[in-house]
Short mmCIF file of C-alpha atoms in Angstrom, two decimals:
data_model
loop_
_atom_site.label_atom_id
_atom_site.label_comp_id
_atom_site.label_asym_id
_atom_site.label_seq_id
_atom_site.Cartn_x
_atom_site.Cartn_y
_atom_site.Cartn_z
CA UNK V 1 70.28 215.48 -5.34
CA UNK V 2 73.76 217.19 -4.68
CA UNK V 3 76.81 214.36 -5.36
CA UNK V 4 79.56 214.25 -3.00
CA UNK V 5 82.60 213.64 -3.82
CA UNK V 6 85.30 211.40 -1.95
CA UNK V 7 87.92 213.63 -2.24
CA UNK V 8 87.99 217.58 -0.97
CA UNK V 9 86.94 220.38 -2.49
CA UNK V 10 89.71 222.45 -2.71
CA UNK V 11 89.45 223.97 -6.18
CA UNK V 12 92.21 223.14 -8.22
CA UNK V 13 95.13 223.51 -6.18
CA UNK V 14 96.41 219.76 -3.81
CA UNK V 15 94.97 219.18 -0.54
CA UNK V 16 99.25 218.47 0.24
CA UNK V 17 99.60 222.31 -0.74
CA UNK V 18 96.60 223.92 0.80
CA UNK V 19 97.27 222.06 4.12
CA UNK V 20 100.22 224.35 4.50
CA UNK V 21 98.63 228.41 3.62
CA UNK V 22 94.74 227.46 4.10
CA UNK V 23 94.63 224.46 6.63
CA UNK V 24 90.86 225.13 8.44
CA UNK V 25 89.66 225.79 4.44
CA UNK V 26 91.33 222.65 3.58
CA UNK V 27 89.93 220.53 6.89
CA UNK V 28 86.59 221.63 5.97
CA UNK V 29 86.84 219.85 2.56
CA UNK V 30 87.79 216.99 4.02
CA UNK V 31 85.02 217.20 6.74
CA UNK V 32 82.12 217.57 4.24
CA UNK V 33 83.76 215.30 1.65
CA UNK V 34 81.94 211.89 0.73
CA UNK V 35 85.28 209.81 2.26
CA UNK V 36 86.93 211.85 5.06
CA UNK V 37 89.13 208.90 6.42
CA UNK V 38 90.22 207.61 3.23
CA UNK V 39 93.71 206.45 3.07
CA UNK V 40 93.79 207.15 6.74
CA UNK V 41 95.29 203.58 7.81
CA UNK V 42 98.41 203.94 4.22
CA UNK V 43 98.94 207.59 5.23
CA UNK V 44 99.09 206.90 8.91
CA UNK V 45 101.54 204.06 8.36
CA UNK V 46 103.85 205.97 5.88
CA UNK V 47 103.77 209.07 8.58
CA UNK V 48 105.02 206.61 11.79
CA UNK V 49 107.62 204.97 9.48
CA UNK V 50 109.47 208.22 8.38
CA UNK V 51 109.09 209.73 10.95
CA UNK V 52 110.40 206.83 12.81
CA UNK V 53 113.15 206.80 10.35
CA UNK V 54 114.04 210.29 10.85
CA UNK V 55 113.91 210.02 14.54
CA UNK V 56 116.46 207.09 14.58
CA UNK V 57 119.15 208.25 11.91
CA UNK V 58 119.87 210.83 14.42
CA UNK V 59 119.77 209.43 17.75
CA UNK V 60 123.30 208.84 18.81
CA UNK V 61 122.41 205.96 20.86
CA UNK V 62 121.41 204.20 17.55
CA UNK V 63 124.43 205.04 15.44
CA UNK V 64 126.06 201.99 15.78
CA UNK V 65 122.80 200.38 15.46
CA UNK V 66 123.23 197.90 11.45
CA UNK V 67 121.09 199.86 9.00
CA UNK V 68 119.30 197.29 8.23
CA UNK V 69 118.23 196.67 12.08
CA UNK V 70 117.38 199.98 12.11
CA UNK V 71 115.01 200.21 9.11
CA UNK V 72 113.27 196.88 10.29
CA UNK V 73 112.40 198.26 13.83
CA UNK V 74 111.70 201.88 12.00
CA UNK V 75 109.67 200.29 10.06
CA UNK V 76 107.87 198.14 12.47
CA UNK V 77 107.55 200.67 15.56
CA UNK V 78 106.85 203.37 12.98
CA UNK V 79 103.87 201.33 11.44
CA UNK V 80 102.39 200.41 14.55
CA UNK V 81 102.87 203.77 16.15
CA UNK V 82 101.04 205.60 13.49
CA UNK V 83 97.57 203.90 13.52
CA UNK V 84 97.89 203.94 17.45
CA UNK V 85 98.43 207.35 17.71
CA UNK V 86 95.56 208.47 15.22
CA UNK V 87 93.29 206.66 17.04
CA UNK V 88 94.43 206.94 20.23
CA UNK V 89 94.99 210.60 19.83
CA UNK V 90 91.99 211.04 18.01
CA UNK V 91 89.85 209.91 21.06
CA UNK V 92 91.49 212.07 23.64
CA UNK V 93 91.59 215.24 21.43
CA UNK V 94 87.62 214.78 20.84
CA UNK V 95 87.03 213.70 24.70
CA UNK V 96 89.14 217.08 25.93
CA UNK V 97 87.63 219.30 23.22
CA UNK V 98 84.20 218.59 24.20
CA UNK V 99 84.96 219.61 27.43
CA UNK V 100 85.90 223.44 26.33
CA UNK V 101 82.49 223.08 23.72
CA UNK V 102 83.95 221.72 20.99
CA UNK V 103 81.59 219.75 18.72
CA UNK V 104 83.94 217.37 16.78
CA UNK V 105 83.67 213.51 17.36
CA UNK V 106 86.29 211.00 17.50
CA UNK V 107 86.33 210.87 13.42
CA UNK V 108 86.46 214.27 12.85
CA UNK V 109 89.61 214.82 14.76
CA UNK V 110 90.99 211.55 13.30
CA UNK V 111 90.76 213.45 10.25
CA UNK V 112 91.90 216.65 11.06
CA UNK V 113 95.14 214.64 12.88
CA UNK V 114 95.50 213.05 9.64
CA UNK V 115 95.43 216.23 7.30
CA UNK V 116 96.83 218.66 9.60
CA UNK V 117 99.50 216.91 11.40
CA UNK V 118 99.92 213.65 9.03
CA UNK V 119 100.46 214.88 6.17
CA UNK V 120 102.75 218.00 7.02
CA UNK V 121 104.90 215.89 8.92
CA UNK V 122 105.52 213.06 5.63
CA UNK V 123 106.50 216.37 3.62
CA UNK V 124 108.76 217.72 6.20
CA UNK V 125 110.50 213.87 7.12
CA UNK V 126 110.91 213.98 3.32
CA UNK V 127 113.01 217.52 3.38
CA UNK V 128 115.00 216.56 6.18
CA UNK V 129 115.84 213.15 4.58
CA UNK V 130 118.89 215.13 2.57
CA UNK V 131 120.37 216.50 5.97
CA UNK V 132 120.80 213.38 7.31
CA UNK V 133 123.29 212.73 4.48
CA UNK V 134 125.24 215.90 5.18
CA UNK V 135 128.26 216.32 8.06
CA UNK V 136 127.16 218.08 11.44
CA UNK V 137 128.76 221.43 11.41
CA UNK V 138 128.11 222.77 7.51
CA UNK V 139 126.56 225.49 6.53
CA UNK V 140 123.85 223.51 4.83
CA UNK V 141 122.96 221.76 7.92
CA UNK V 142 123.46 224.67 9.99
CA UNK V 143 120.70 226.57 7.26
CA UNK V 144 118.58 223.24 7.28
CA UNK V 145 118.59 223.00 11.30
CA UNK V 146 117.06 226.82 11.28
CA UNK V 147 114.67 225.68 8.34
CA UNK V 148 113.35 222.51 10.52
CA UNK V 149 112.64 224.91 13.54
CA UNK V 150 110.78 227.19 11.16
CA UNK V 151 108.75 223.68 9.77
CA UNK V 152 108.04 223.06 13.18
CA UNK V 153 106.70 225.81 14.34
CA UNK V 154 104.51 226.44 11.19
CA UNK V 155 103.26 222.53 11.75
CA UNK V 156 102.17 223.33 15.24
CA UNK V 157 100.12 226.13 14.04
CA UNK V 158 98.39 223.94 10.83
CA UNK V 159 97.75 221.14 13.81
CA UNK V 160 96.23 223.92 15.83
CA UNK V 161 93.91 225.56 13.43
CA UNK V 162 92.86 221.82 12.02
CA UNK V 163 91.77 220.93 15.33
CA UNK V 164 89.86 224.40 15.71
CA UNK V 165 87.89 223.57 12.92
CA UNK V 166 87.37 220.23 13.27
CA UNK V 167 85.88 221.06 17.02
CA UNK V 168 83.89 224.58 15.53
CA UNK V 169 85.48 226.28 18.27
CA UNK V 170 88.51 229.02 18.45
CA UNK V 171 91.81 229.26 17.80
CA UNK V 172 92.49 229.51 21.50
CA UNK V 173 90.63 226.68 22.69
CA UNK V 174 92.63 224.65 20.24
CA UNK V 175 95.41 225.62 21.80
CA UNK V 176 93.86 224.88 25.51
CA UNK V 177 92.73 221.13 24.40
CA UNK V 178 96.47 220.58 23.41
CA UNK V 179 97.32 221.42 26.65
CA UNK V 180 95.16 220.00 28.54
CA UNK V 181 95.45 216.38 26.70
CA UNK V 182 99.54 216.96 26.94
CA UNK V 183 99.24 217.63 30.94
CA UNK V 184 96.65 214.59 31.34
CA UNK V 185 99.55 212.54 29.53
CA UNK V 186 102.02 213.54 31.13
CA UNK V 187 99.84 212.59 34.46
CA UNK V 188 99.46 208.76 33.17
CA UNK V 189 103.01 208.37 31.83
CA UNK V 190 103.99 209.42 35.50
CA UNK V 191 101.35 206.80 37.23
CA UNK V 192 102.78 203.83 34.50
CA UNK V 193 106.44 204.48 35.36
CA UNK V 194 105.67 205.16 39.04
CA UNK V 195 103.93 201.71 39.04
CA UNK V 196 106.20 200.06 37.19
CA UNK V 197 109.06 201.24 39.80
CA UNK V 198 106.93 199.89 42.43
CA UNK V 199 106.24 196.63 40.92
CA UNK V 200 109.49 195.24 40.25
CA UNK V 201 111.13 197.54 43.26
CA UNK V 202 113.52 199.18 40.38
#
Protein backbone atom coordinates (compact mmCIF):
# COMPACT_ATOMS: atom_id res chain seq x y z
CA UNK A 1 0.00 0.00 0.00
CA UNK A 2 1.36 3.49 -1.21
CA UNK A 3 2.42 5.79 2.16
CA UNK A 4 1.49 9.29 2.18
CA UNK A 5 3.30 11.61 3.46
CA UNK A 6 2.17 14.75 5.61
CA UNK A 7 4.15 17.07 3.98
CA UNK A 8 4.20 17.88 -0.09
CA UNK A 9 5.87 16.39 -2.59
CA UNK A 10 7.80 18.86 -4.06
CA UNK A 11 11.12 17.15 -4.74
CA UNK A 12 13.80 18.67 -3.01
CA UNK A 13 13.36 22.21 -3.36
CA UNK A 14 10.78 24.24 -0.11
CA UNK A 15 7.19 24.39 -0.57
CA UNK A 16 8.10 28.52 0.65
CA UNK A 17 10.17 28.57 -2.74
CA UNK A 18 8.06 26.65 -5.15
CA UNK A 19 4.94 28.65 -4.03
CA UNK A 20 6.49 31.56 -5.82
CA UNK A 21 7.74 29.93 -9.77
CA UNK A 22 5.44 26.63 -9.62
CA UNK A 23 2.35 27.52 -7.36
CA UNK A 24 -0.59 24.98 -9.06
CA UNK A 25 2.55 22.17 -8.95
CA UNK A 26 3.10 23.13 -5.46
CA UNK A 27 -0.94 23.26 -4.45
CA UNK A 28 -1.23 19.91 -5.83
CA UNK A 29 1.31 18.53 -3.28
CA UNK A 30 -0.36 19.89 -0.73
CA UNK A 31 -3.80 18.64 -2.04
CA UNK A 32 -2.75 14.96 -2.28
CA UNK A 33 -0.47 15.16 0.77
CA UNK A 34 -1.41 12.97 3.95
CA UNK A 35 -1.93 16.55 6.15
CA UNK A 36 -3.08 19.36 3.80
CA UNK A 37 -4.18 21.80 6.68
CA UNK A 38 -1.33 21.29 8.84
CA UNK A 39 -0.07 24.28 10.58
CA UNK A 40 -3.00 26.03 9.05
CA UNK A 41 -4.32 27.67 12.47
CA UNK A 42 0.18 28.89 13.49
CA UNK A 43 0.57 29.98 9.84
CA UNK A 44 -2.74 31.72 9.66
CA UNK A 45 -2.06 33.54 12.92
CA UNK A 46 1.59 34.58 12.05
CA UNK A 47 0.11 35.86 8.44
CA UNK A 48 -2.85 38.29 10.24
CA UNK A 49 -0.23 39.51 12.79
CA UNK A 50 2.42 40.82 10.25
CA UNK A 51 0.46 41.70 8.14
CA UNK A 52 -1.42 43.56 10.69
CA UNK A 53 1.84 44.92 11.76
CA UNK A 54 2.77 46.10 8.45
CA UNK A 55 -0.55 47.62 7.81
CA UNK A 56 -0.35 49.78 11.04
CA UNK A 57 3.41 51.05 11.01
CA UNK A 58 2.27 52.93 8.06
CA UNK A 59 -1.04 54.27 8.60
CA UNK A 60 -0.66 57.87 9.51
CA UNK A 61 -3.62 57.85 11.64
CA UNK A 62 -1.68 55.40 13.93
CA UNK A 63 1.65 57.20 14.12
CA UNK A 64 1.16 58.66 17.24
CA UNK A 65 -0.38 55.54 18.31
CA UNK A 66 2.56 54.01 21.70
CA UNK A 67 4.33 51.10 20.04
CA UNK A 68 3.53 49.04 22.38
CA UNK A 69 -0.42 49.78 21.90
CA UNK A 70 0.14 49.18 18.58
CA UNK A 71 1.81 45.73 18.67
CA UNK A 72 -0.88 44.55 21.29
CA UNK A 73 -3.90 45.42 19.00
CA UNK A 74 -1.59 44.14 15.84
CA UNK A 75 -1.21 41.38 17.48
CA UNK A 76 -4.65 40.76 18.67
CA UNK A 77 -6.74 41.96 15.47
CA UNK A 78 -4.03 40.31 13.37
CA UNK A 79 -4.52 36.86 15.20
CA UNK A 80 -8.09 36.89 15.10
CA UNK A 81 -8.31 38.19 11.59
CA UNK A 82 -6.26 35.45 10.16
CA UNK A 83 -8.22 32.28 11.20
CA UNK A 84 -11.46 34.32 10.29
CA UNK A 85 -10.49 35.08 7.05
CA UNK A 86 -9.22 31.46 6.09
CA UNK A 87 -12.25 30.15 7.02
CA UNK A 88 -14.45 32.61 6.19
CA UNK A 89 -12.83 33.10 2.87
CA UNK A 90 -12.38 29.62 2.38
CA UNK A 91 -16.23 29.02 2.38
CA UNK A 92 -17.16 31.73 -0.02
CA UNK A 93 -14.31 30.98 -2.51
CA UNK A 94 -15.58 27.15 -2.60
CA UNK A 95 -19.47 28.29 -2.56
CA UNK A 96 -18.69 30.89 -5.74
CA UNK A 97 -16.35 28.43 -7.49
CA UNK A 98 -18.83 25.77 -7.60
CA UNK A 99 -21.01 27.93 -9.21
CA UNK A 100 -18.58 28.46 -12.46
CA UNK A 101 -17.85 24.23 -12.07
CA UNK A 102 -15.27 24.26 -9.89
CA UNK A 103 -14.86 21.04 -7.86
CA UNK A 104 -12.87 22.17 -4.74
CA UNK A 105 -14.59 22.01 -1.22
CA UNK A 106 -14.32 24.30 1.59
CA UNK A 107 -10.83 22.51 2.68
CA UNK A 108 -9.31 22.52 -0.42
CA UNK A 109 -9.49 26.22 -0.87
CA UNK A 110 -8.59 26.65 2.83
CA UNK A 111 -5.51 25.17 1.69
CA UNK A 112 -4.83 26.70 -1.37
CA UNK A 113 -5.62 30.32 0.66
CA UNK A 114 -3.12 29.12 3.00
CA UNK A 115 -0.23 28.15 0.49
CA UNK A 116 -0.94 30.55 -2.14
CA UNK A 117 -1.88 33.66 -0.44
CA UNK A 118 -0.58 32.82 3.31
CA UNK A 119 2.46 32.09 2.90
CA UNK A 120 3.56 34.65 0.09
CA UNK A 121 2.22 37.33 2.02
CA UNK A 122 4.52 36.28 5.60
CA UNK A 123 7.60 36.42 3.07
CA UNK A 124 6.70 39.65 1.55
CA UNK A 125 5.54 41.44 5.30
CA UNK A 126 9.01 40.12 6.16
CA UNK A 127 10.85 42.18 3.10
CA UNK A 128 8.98 45.16 3.70
CA UNK A 129 9.75 45.04 7.48
CA UNK A 130 13.31 46.97 6.56
CA UNK A 131 11.39 49.87 4.70
CA UNK A 132 9.52 50.71 7.44
CA UNK A 133 12.82 51.64 9.14
CA UNK A 134 13.93 53.84 6.27
CA UNK A 135 12.82 57.84 5.69
CA UNK A 136 9.94 58.45 3.03
CA UNK A 137 11.58 60.02 0.09
CA UNK A 138 15.06 57.76 -0.38
CA UNK A 139 16.03 56.06 -3.01
CA UNK A 140 15.82 52.79 -1.17
CA UNK A 141 12.28 53.30 -0.36
CA UNK A 142 11.52 54.80 -3.56
CA UNK A 143 13.27 51.19 -5.19
CA UNK A 144 11.42 49.16 -2.36
CA UNK A 145 7.89 50.95 -3.07
CA UNK A 146 8.36 49.75 -6.98
CA UNK A 147 9.57 46.25 -5.60
CA UNK A 148 6.24 45.90 -3.30
CA UNK A 149 4.02 46.72 -6.42
CA UNK A 150 5.95 44.10 -8.36
CA UNK A 151 5.30 41.50 -5.00
CA UNK A 152 1.89 42.36 -5.33
CA UNK A 153 1.11 41.81 -8.45
CA UNK A 154 3.10 38.48 -8.68
CA UNK A 155 0.99 37.43 -5.28
CA UNK A 156 -2.26 38.05 -7.05
CA UNK A 157 -1.28 35.81 -9.79
CA UNK A 158 0.15 32.73 -7.22
CA UNK A 159 -3.48 33.36 -5.35
CA UNK A 160 -5.07 33.03 -8.74
CA UNK A 161 -3.50 29.96 -10.13
CA UNK A 162 -3.79 28.22 -6.39
CA UNK A 163 -7.35 28.69 -6.50
CA UNK A 164 -7.49 27.31 -10.23
CA UNK A 165 -6.14 24.26 -9.11
CA UNK A 166 -7.60 23.80 -6.08
CA UNK A 167 -11.23 24.18 -8.00
CA UNK A 168 -9.77 21.90 -11.35
CA UNK A 169 -10.99 24.61 -13.36
CA UNK A 170 -9.10 27.53 -15.52
CA UNK A 171 -7.10 30.21 -15.05
CA UNK A 172 -9.94 32.47 -16.04
CA UNK A 173 -12.54 31.21 -13.92
CA UNK A 174 -10.17 31.81 -11.08
CA UNK A 175 -10.09 35.04 -11.90
CA UNK A 176 -14.15 35.27 -12.32
CA UNK A 177 -14.73 33.60 -8.66
CA UNK A 178 -12.47 36.48 -7.28
CA UNK A 179 -14.68 38.72 -8.71
CA UNK A 180 -17.61 37.57 -8.15
CA UNK A 181 -16.93 36.83 -4.20
CA UNK A 182 -15.27 40.62 -4.14
CA UNK A 183 -18.66 42.17 -5.77
CA UNK A 184 -20.94 39.89 -3.38
CA UNK A 185 -18.75 41.59 -0.50
CA UNK A 186 -18.83 44.55 -1.43
CA UNK A 187 -22.88 44.05 -1.67
CA UNK A 188 -23.01 42.96 2.25
CA UNK A 189 -20.49 45.52 3.53
CA UNK A 190 -22.95 48.08 1.81
CA UNK A 191 -26.29 46.37 3.48
CA UNK A 192 -24.18 46.29 7.20
CA UNK A 193 -23.21 49.98 6.99
CA UNK A 194 -26.52 50.96 5.34
CA UNK A 195 -28.23 49.25 8.36
CA UNK A 196 -26.15 50.38 10.76
CA UNK A 197 -26.87 54.15 9.48
CA UNK A 198 -30.42 53.36 9.80
CA UNK A 199 -30.33 51.92 13.17
CA UNK A 200 -28.79 54.47 15.19
CA UNK A 201 -30.06 57.38 12.56
CA UNK A 202 -26.10 58.30 12.06
Amino acid sequence: MEQHSSGPRTGTLNPWLTIWIRPRATIRAYLDSAQPERHLVPLSIVAGIISAIVEYSTNPRLQDMPPVALAIAAMISGAVGGIIGIYFFGWLIAKVGGWVGGQGRSREIRTAILRGNYMPAILAAIVSIPNLMIPGGSLFSLLFGGLTIVLGIWMLGISILSIAEAHQFSVWKSLLCGIIAGILLMIVLVLVVTVIILLFNL
